[in-house]
CSV table of C-alpha atoms in Angstrom, one decimal:
chain,number,residue,atom,x,y,z
A,293,MET,CA,67.8,24.1,108.9
A,294,ALA,CA,69.0,24.9,105.4
A,295,SER,CA,72.8,25.0,105.1
A,296,ASP,CA,72.7,28.4,103.4
A,297,ALA,CA,70.7,30.0,106.3
A,298,TRP,CA,71.7,33.5,107.1
A,299,ILE,CA,73.2,33.9,110.5
A,300,SER,CA,72.1,37.2,112.1
A,301,SER,CA,73.2,39.1,115.2
A,302,SER,CA,71.3,42.1,116.5
A,303,MET,CA,74.3,44.1,117.7
A,304,PRO,CA,75.2,45.9,114.5
A,305,TYR,CA,71.6,47.3,114.4
A,306,LEU,CA,71.8,48.7,118.0
A,307,ARG,CA,74.9,50.9,118.0
A,308,PRO,CA,75.1,54.4,116.4
A,309,GLY,CA,77.4,54.5,113.4
A,310,GLU,CA,78.2,50.8,113.5
A,311,GLY,CA,80.4,49.7,110.7
A,312,GLY,CA,81.7,53.2,109.9
A,313,GLY,CA,79.6,53.6,106.8
A,314,GLN,CA,76.5,55.7,106.0
A,315,GLY,CA,74.3,53.8,108.5
A,316,ASP,CA,73.3,50.9,106.3
A,317,ALA,CA,74.3,48.2,108.7
A,318,TRP,CA,72.3,45.6,106.7
A,319,GLY,CA,74.1,46.4,103.4
A,320,GLU,CA,77.5,46.5,105.2
A,321,GLU,CA,76.8,43.1,106.9
A,322,ALA,CA,75.8,41.5,103.6
A,323,ALA,CA,78.8,43.0,101.7
A,324,ALA,CA,81.2,41.7,104.3
A,325,ARG,CA,79.9,38.2,103.4
A,326,GLY,CA,80.1,38.7,99.7
A,327,ARG,CA,76.3,39.3,99.4
A,328,ARG,CA,74.1,42.2,98.5
A,329,GLY,CA,71.7,43.6,101.2
A,330,THR,CA,69.1,46.2,100.3
A,331,GLN,CA,65.9,47.4,101.7
A,332,ARG,CA,62.7,49.0,100.5
A,333,ILE,CA,60.6,51.3,102.7
A,334,LEU,CA,56.9,50.3,102.4
A,335,HIS,CA,55.6,53.0,104.7
A,336,ALA,CA,56.8,55.6,107.2
A,337,GLY,CA,54.8,58.0,109.3
A,338,GLU,CA,52.5,58.3,112.3
A,339,VAL,CA,50.0,55.5,113.1
A,340,PRO,CA,48.0,54.3,116.1
A,341,ALA,CA,50.1,51.9,118.1
A,342,PRO,CA,49.1,48.2,117.6
A,343,ALA,CA,48.6,46.4,121.0
A,344,VAL,CA,52.0,44.6,120.8
A,345,VAL,CA,53.8,47.8,120.1
A,346,ALA,CA,52.0,49.7,122.9
A,347,ARG,CA,53.0,46.9,125.3
A,348,LEU,CA,56.7,47.0,124.2
A,349,LEU,CA,56.9,50.8,124.4
A,350,GLY,CA,54.9,51.0,127.6
A,351,ILE,CA,52.2,53.3,126.2
A,352,GLU,CA,48.4,53.1,125.8
A,353,ASP,CA,46.9,51.1,122.9
A,354,ARG,CA,46.3,53.3,119.9
A,355,ASP,CA,48.6,56.1,121.2
A,356,THR,CA,50.4,57.7,118.2
A,357,VAL,CA,53.7,56.2,117.2
A,358,VAL,CA,56.0,56.7,114.3
A,359,VAL,CA,56.6,53.6,112.2
A,360,ARG,CA,59.1,52.6,109.4
A,361,ARG,CA,58.0,49.5,107.6
A,362,ARG,CA,60.6,47.8,105.4
A,363,ILE,CA,61.3,44.7,103.4
A,364,MET,CA,64.9,43.6,103.6
A,365,TYR,CA,66.4,41.8,100.6
A,366,LEU,CA,69.4,39.5,100.4
A,367,ASP,CA,70.7,39.2,96.8
A,368,GLU,CA,67.3,40.5,95.6
A,369,GLU,CA,65.4,37.8,97.6
A,370,PRO,CA,63.1,39.1,100.4
A,371,CYS,CA,64.4,37.8,103.7
A,372,GLU,CA,62.8,39.9,106.4
A,373,LEU,CA,59.9,42.2,107.2
A,374,THR,CA,61.1,44.9,109.7
A,375,ASP,CA,58.7,47.3,111.3
A,376,SER,CA,60.4,49.8,113.6
A,377,TYR,CA,58.3,51.9,116.0
A,378,TYR,CA,59.2,55.0,117.9
A,379,PRO,CA,57.2,57.0,120.5
A,380,ALA,CA,55.7,60.1,118.7
A,381,GLN,CA,57.3,62.5,121.1
A,382,ILE,CA,60.7,61.3,120.0
A,383,ALA,CA,60.2,60.7,116.3
A,384,ALA,CA,57.4,62.9,115.0
A,385,GLY,CA,58.7,65.5,112.5
A,386,THR,CA,62.1,63.8,112.2
A,387,GLY,CA,63.7,61.7,109.5
A,388,LEU,CA,62.3,58.6,111.2
A,389,ALA,CA,58.8,59.7,110.0
A,390,GLY,CA,59.9,59.9,106.4
A,391,THR,CA,60.6,57.4,103.6
A,392,THR,CA,64.1,58.8,102.7
A,393,LYS,CA,67.3,57.1,103.7
A,394,ILE,CA,68.6,58.4,107.1
A,395,ARG,CA,72.2,59.5,106.9
A,396,GLY,CA,74.0,57.5,109.6
A,397,GLY,CA,71.0,55.3,110.2
A,398,ALA,CA,68.0,55.4,112.5
A,399,VAL,CA,70.1,54.6,115.6
A,400,SER,CA,72.5,57.4,114.9
A,401,LEU,CA,69.6,59.8,114.4
A,402,LEU,CA,68.1,58.7,117.7
A,403,ALA,CA,71.4,59.4,119.4
A,404,GLU,CA,71.6,62.9,117.8
A,405,LEU,CA,68.2,63.5,119.3
A,406,GLY,CA,69.5,62.5,122.7
A,407,HIS,CA,68.1,59.0,122.9
A,408,VAL,CA,70.7,56.3,123.2
A,409,GLY,CA,69.9,52.7,123.8
A,410,ARG,CA,71.5,51.1,126.9
A,411,ARG,CA,69.6,47.9,127.1
A,412,VAL,CA,67.7,45.6,124.7
A,413,ARG,CA,65.2,42.9,125.2
A,414,GLU,CA,64.3,40.4,122.4
A,415,ASP,CA,61.7,37.7,122.3
A,416,VAL,CA,61.7,35.2,119.5
A,417,THR,CA,58.7,33.0,118.6
A,418,ALA,CA,57.8,30.8,115.6
A,419,ARG,CA,54.4,30.6,113.9
A,420,MET,CA,52.8,30.2,110.5
A,421,PRO,CA,52.8,33.3,108.3
A,422,ASP,CA,49.7,35.2,107.4
A,423,ALA,CA,48.7,35.8,103.7
A,424,GLU,CA,50.5,39.2,103.5
A,425,GLU,CA,53.7,37.8,105.0
A,426,ARG,CA,53.7,34.9,102.6
A,427,GLU,CA,53.3,37.3,99.6
A,428,LEU,CA,55.9,39.8,100.7
A,429,LEU,CA,58.5,37.1,101.7
A,430,ARG,CA,57.6,34.9,98.7
A,431,ILE,CA,57.1,31.8,100.9
A,432,GLY,CA,54.6,29.0,100.9
A,433,ALA,CA,51.7,28.5,103.4
A,434,GLU,CA,53.5,25.6,105.1
A,435,GLU,CA,56.7,27.5,105.7
A,436,PRO,CA,56.9,28.8,109.3
A,437,VAL,CA,58.3,32.2,110.2
A,438,LEU,CA,60.3,33.5,113.1
A,439,ARG,CA,59.0,36.6,114.8
A,440,LEU,CA,61.5,38.7,116.8
A,441,GLU,CA,60.0,41.4,119.1
A,442,ARG,CA,62.7,43.8,120.3
A,443,VAL,CA,62.5,46.8,122.6
A,444,VAL,CA,65.4,49.2,123.1
A,445,LEU,CA,65.6,51.1,126.4
A,446,ASP,CA,67.6,54.1,127.3
A,447,GLY,CA,69.7,54.6,130.5
A,448,ALA,CA,66.5,55.5,132.4
A,449,ASP,CA,64.7,52.3,131.2
A,450,ARG,CA,62.4,54.3,128.9
A,451,ALA,CA,61.5,52.5,125.7
A,452,ILE,CA,62.8,54.5,122.7
A,453,GLN,CA,62.3,51.9,119.9
A,454,ALA,CA,60.3,48.7,119.3
A,455,ASP,CA,60.9,46.4,116.3
A,456,LEU,CA,58.7,43.6,115.0
A,457,ILE,CA,60.8,41.5,112.6
A,458,THR,CA,59.4,38.5,110.6
A,459,MET,CA,61.7,36.1,108.9
A,460,PRO,CA,61.3,32.8,107.0
A,461,ALA,CA,62.5,30.3,109.6
A,462,GLN,CA,64.2,27.9,107.1
A,463,ARG,CA,66.4,30.7,105.8
A,464,GLN,CA,67.4,32.3,109.2
A,465,ARG,CA,69.6,31.5,112.1
A,466,LEU,CA,69.7,33.9,115.0
A,467,ARG,CA,72.9,34.2,117.0
A,468,TYR,CA,73.2,35.6,120.6
A,469,GLU,CA,76.5,36.3,122.2
A,470,LEU,CA,76.4,37.7,125.7
A,471,ARG,CA,79.2,39.0,127.9
A,472,MET,CA,79.2,37.6,131.4
A,473,GLY,CA,80.4,39.6,134.3
């Protein structure tokens, strides 16, 4: 692993209003480390659920979901592709379906809509990137990526958000800290 690998924790992205700012947890996390974190929204709106998203959200393949597709940048270098999916009955017609910045962030908007995450499940795998991922992340064909699949569940164990995150493996280190008891 490269010595300048970015160490990432999921927790700041799972709590409403984390960091006390305007909801840009990524920008705040990067700034706290003396770096610049930005993002660009590639697409937002309603789409048929891909099979992996349907599985994560517990819906039928091709059911309508709302997606926000983003490229995350660290000091102007693309470091992550993040696709966040929401059940249409939760997100259709809300700021989650648009390309403008959401004041307070997506997690805060979900909470305002009455959907608060209580449990999260993440699976991480490694694989070789496809052509689009190589282009967007500016990596070579021989550089593997990490793929994080995350589902956020509410207090009734209903899925309210699914994330598919793709990161260059050589520039990323994932950190998990769990409370016991």
